[in-house]
Tab-separated table of C-alpha atoms and ligand atoms in Angstrom:
chain	number	residue	atom	x	y	z
A	1	MET	CA	0.000	0.000	0.000
A	2	ILE	CA	1.189	3.505	-0.824
A	3	LEU	CA	0.246	6.286	1.613
A	4	THR	CA	-0.558	9.708	0.206
A	5	TYR	CA	0.155	13.121	1.783
A	6	ASP	CA	0.928	16.608	0.565
A	7	VAL	CA	4.364	16.655	2.199
A	8	LEU	CA	6.763	14.214	3.845
A	9	ILE	CA	9.188	15.549	6.460
A	10	SER	CA	11.802	13.261	7.982
A	11	ALA	CA	14.167	14.349	10.763
A	12	GLY	CA	17.628	12.983	10.041
A	13	HIS	CA	18.895	10.410	12.567
A	14	GLU	CA	15.826	10.861	14.778
A	15	GLY	CA	14.841	7.677	16.587
A	16	ARG	CA	18.285	6.135	16.302
A	17	PRO	CA	19.934	4.091	17.532
A	18	ALA	CA	16.744	2.368	18.764
A	19	SER	CA	15.290	2.051	15.251
A	20	CYS	CA	18.495	0.682	13.741
A	21	ALA	CA	17.776	-2.870	14.807
A	22	HIS	CA	14.723	-2.887	12.539
A	23	PHE	CA	16.537	-1.376	9.540
A	24	PRO	CA	19.990	-2.962	9.369
A	25	GLN	CA	20.255	-1.952	5.706
A	26	HIS	CA	20.327	1.741	6.751
A	27	HIS	CA	23.782	1.435	8.370
A	28	CYS	CA	22.683	3.380	11.453
A	29	ASN	CA	24.560	6.639	10.982
A	30	LEU	CA	23.930	8.632	14.166
A	31	GLY	CA	24.908	11.937	12.596
A	32	ALA	CA	27.293	14.692	13.612
A	33	ALA	CA	27.579	15.686	17.289
A	34	GLY	CA	24.384	17.511	18.216
A	35	GLU	CA	22.685	16.893	14.876
A	36	ARG	CA	20.142	14.398	16.206
A	37	ALA	CA	18.867	16.967	18.725
A	38	TRP	CA	18.388	19.646	16.097
A	39	THR	CA	16.703	17.904	13.164
A	40	PRO	CA	13.421	17.166	15.034
A	41	ILE	CA	13.144	20.807	16.134
A	42	VAL	CA	13.257	22.008	12.528
A	43	ALA	CA	10.999	19.176	11.344
A	44	ASP	CA	8.399	19.827	14.047
A	45	ALA	CA	8.313	23.573	13.368
A	46	ALA	CA	7.848	23.060	9.627
A	47	THR	CA	5.188	20.414	10.213
A	48	ARG	CA	3.192	22.556	12.640
A	49	ILE	CA	3.141	25.561	10.311
A	50	LEU	CA	2.192	23.516	7.252
A	51	ARG	CA	-0.637	21.798	9.120
A	52	GLU	CA	-1.878	25.185	10.352
A	53	HIS	CA	-2.153	26.154	6.687
A	54	GLY	CA	-4.088	23.091	5.634
A	55	VAL	CA	-1.230	21.033	4.240
A	56	SER	CA	-1.229	17.333	5.132
A	57	VAL	CA	2.169	16.274	6.460
A	58	VAL	CA	3.572	12.889	7.304
A	59	ARG	CA	6.225	13.594	9.920
A	60	LEU	CA	8.702	10.740	10.086
A	61	PRO	CA	11.873	9.880	12.018
A	62	ALA	CA	15.016	8.708	10.255
A	63	ASP	CA	13.896	5.122	9.769
A	64	PHE	CA	10.399	4.271	8.605
A	65	ALA	CA	8.619	1.486	6.827
A	66	GLY	CA	6.292	1.670	3.875
A	67	LYS	CA	6.018	3.741	0.725
A	68	TYR	CA	4.718	7.256	0.296
A	69	ARG	CA	3.388	9.324	-2.573
A	70	VAL	CA	3.626	13.043	-1.810
A	71	GLY	CA	3.871	16.466	-3.403
A	72	ALA	CA	7.300	17.117	-1.906
A	73	ALA	CA	9.627	15.423	0.573
A	74	VAL	CA	12.526	16.673	2.671
A	75	PHE	CA	15.020	14.813	4.810
A	76	ILE	CA	16.528	17.284	7.259
A	77	HIS	CA	20.192	17.122	8.236
A	78	PHE	CA	23.144	19.169	9.447
A	79	ASP	CA	26.528	18.262	8.075
A	80	GLY	CA	29.623	17.295	10.042
A	81	SER	CA	33.209	17.731	8.930
A	82	ASN	CA	36.592	16.669	10.221
A	83	PRO	CA	38.592	18.872	10.021
A	84	THR	CA	35.838	21.285	10.914
A	85	CYS	CA	34.570	24.119	8.723
A	86	ARG	CA	35.352	22.360	5.447
A	87	SER	CA	31.652	21.965	4.621
A	88	SER	CA	28.529	24.126	4.581
A	89	ALA	CA	24.932	23.708	3.446
A	90	SER	CA	24.121	21.255	0.648
A	91	VAL	CA	21.313	19.511	-1.190
A	92	GLY	CA	20.886	15.937	-2.353
A	93	TYR	CA	18.404	14.338	-4.729
A	94	ALA	CA	18.130	11.416	-7.090
A	95	GLN	CA	15.277	12.294	-9.432
A	96	PRO	CA	15.178	14.928	-12.198
A	97	SER	CA	12.363	16.665	-10.260
A	98	GLY	CA	14.858	17.173	-7.470
A	99	ALA	CA	17.089	19.420	-9.541
A	100	ALA	CA	14.426	22.112	-9.913
A	101	ALA	CA	13.510	21.827	-6.239
A	102	ALA	CA	17.184	22.102	-5.283
A	103	ALA	CA	17.601	25.225	-7.404
A	104	ALA	CA	14.563	26.772	-5.697
A	105	TRP	CA	16.005	25.950	-2.262
A	106	HIS	CA	19.343	27.531	-3.226
A	107	ARG	CA	17.519	30.704	-4.206
A	108	LEU	CA	15.455	30.857	-1.030
A	109	TYR	CA	17.963	29.700	1.612
A	110	GLY	CA	20.796	31.543	-0.121
A	111	ARG	CA	19.051	34.833	0.636
A	112	TYR	CA	19.727	34.273	4.332
A	113	TRP	CA	22.397	31.618	4.779
A	114	PRO	CA	25.793	33.362	4.817
A	115	PHE	CA	28.121	30.380	4.497
A	116	GLY	CA	27.440	29.144	0.975
A	117	PHE	CA	26.631	25.722	-0.454
A	118	GLN	CA	28.584	22.649	-1.380
A	119	PRO	CA	27.788	21.274	-4.851
A	120	ASP	CA	24.517	19.349	-5.023
A	121	ASN	CA	24.957	15.620	-4.425
A	122	PHE	CA	28.590	16.061	-3.380
A	123	THR	CA	28.500	13.038	-1.069
A	124	ASN	CA	27.238	9.518	-1.531
A	125	GLY	CA	24.807	10.103	1.340
A	126	LEU	CA	23.193	12.901	-0.666
A	127	ARG	CA	23.273	11.111	-4.027
A	128	ALA	CA	22.057	7.746	-2.810
A	129	TYR	CA	20.059	8.496	0.349
A	130	TYR	CA	18.642	5.305	1.798
A	131	ALA	CA	15.020	6.543	1.899
A	132	TYR	CA	14.676	7.829	-1.684
A	133	SER	CA	13.301	4.500	-2.814
A	134	GLN	CA	10.386	4.722	-0.355
A	135	VAL	CA	9.099	8.071	-1.576
A	136	GLN	CA	7.575	9.278	-4.830
A	137	ALA	CA	7.507	13.073	-4.686
A	138	ARG	CA	5.964	14.953	-7.581
A	139	GLU	CA	7.960	18.130	-6.862
A	140	GLY	CA	11.084	16.375	-5.685
A	141	SER	CA	12.621	14.565	-2.717
A	142	LEU	CA	15.467	16.549	-1.191
A	143	VAL	CA	18.042	15.788	1.439
A	144	LEU	CA	18.770	19.189	2.984
A	145	GLU	CA	21.958	19.743	4.934
A	146	LEU	CA	21.141	23.086	6.541
A	147	GLY	CA	24.744	23.856	7.475
A	148	GLU	CA	27.804	22.355	9.141
A	149	ILE	CA	27.001	21.855	12.808
A	150	THR	CA	30.628	21.039	13.624
A	151	CYS	CA	31.816	24.455	12.413
A	152	PRO	CA	31.590	26.919	15.337
A	153	ALA	CA	30.676	29.932	13.185
A	154	GLN	CA	27.935	28.058	11.328
A	155	ARG	CA	26.680	26.432	14.509
A	156	ALA	CA	26.459	29.829	16.218
A	157	TRP	CA	24.429	31.183	13.306
A	158	LEU	CA	22.094	28.175	13.252
A	159	ALA	CA	21.534	27.648	16.977
A	160	PRO	CA	19.108	30.560	17.551
A	161	ARG	CA	17.356	29.969	14.202
A	162	LEU	CA	16.045	26.415	14.369
A	163	GLN	CA	12.396	27.497	14.589
A	164	TRP	CA	13.037	29.972	11.811
A	165	GLU	CA	14.586	27.203	9.692
A	166	GLY	CA	11.378	25.247	10.112
A	167	ALA	CA	9.299	28.257	9.122
A	168	LEU	CA	11.409	28.858	6.029
A	169	LEU	CA	11.106	25.211	5.111
A	170	ALA	CA	7.327	25.362	5.537
A	171	ARG	CA	7.149	28.313	3.193
A	172	PHE	CA	9.411	26.551	0.687
A	173	LEU	CA	7.359	23.357	0.712
A	174	SER	CA	4.071	25.225	0.485
A	175	GLU	CA	5.340	27.055	-2.582
A	176	ARG	CA	6.680	23.891	-4.182
A	177	ILE	CA	3.367	22.092	-4.005
A	178	GLY	CA	1.224	25.182	-4.610
A	179	LYS	CA	-0.817	24.600	-1.463
A	180	GLY	CA	-1.139	26.269	1.922
A	181	ARG	CA	0.089	29.768	1.083
A	182	VAL	CA	2.431	29.939	4.047
A	183	PRO	CA	3.343	33.629	4.218
A	184	ASP	CA	6.705	35.299	4.528
A	185	PHE	CA	7.293	35.640	8.231
A	186	GLN	CA	8.770	38.764	9.667
A	187	THR	CA	11.805	36.853	10.776
A	188	PHE	CA	12.553	36.244	7.111
A	189	GLN	CA	13.509	39.890	6.749
A	190	GLU	CA	17.019	39.062	7.781
A	191	GLN	CA	19.251	38.930	4.735
A	192	ALA	CA	22.477	37.110	4.178
A	193	THR	CA	25.465	39.323	4.803
A	194	PRO	CA	28.723	38.480	3.082
A	195	LYS	CA	31.020	36.687	5.472
A	196	PRO	CA	34.609	35.724	4.856
A	197	ARG	CA	34.776	32.344	3.154
A	198	TYR	CA	35.069	29.631	5.746
A	199	ASN	CA	38.553	28.763	4.541
A	200	ASP	CA	39.640	32.323	5.363
A	201	MET	CA	38.210	32.220	8.869
A	202	ARG	CA	40.742	29.949	10.500
B	1	ZN	ZN1	22.861	13.735	9.022
């Protein structure tokens, strides 16, 4: 059976390691330090706002069973890097519909996010995400790395904005599927200010 919703939102690494025993094929990556605490906050905020605007959302942890047909899907993550500050935000997708969705996310998030993006699909985890095969998303399935949590400057920027990240994501998803009309929130007024490239900051 395929379950149908407007939007699928999965919080990266949420529910692990407990869920790993049931999904040995997922390799049980627990994420970067602190990542597992942050992804549900963003996912819950986005879900709440979308539901308030009449959008049906299936809100999932990292590991889930079954197949879904949705308008759009996002898998929320924060990147980790060792050495630190070698990464930034990034987007992953496998389907052609993901490329247009990724470009739209670059345009929207890039207005605010000051630390730039890695190339789309620059890691195997982005290119071949384990859950892509469980989701058909008309307007694309995206893995979103919202920044590098292991980089102190990026972490400091992200930490007070997790609710805002969820709100931005809600607006993005609402626009992608043409449903819900989530408005621009006042907190979106903040614009990206040019920062030194992260390689210059050490
Ligand atoms: Zn992750």
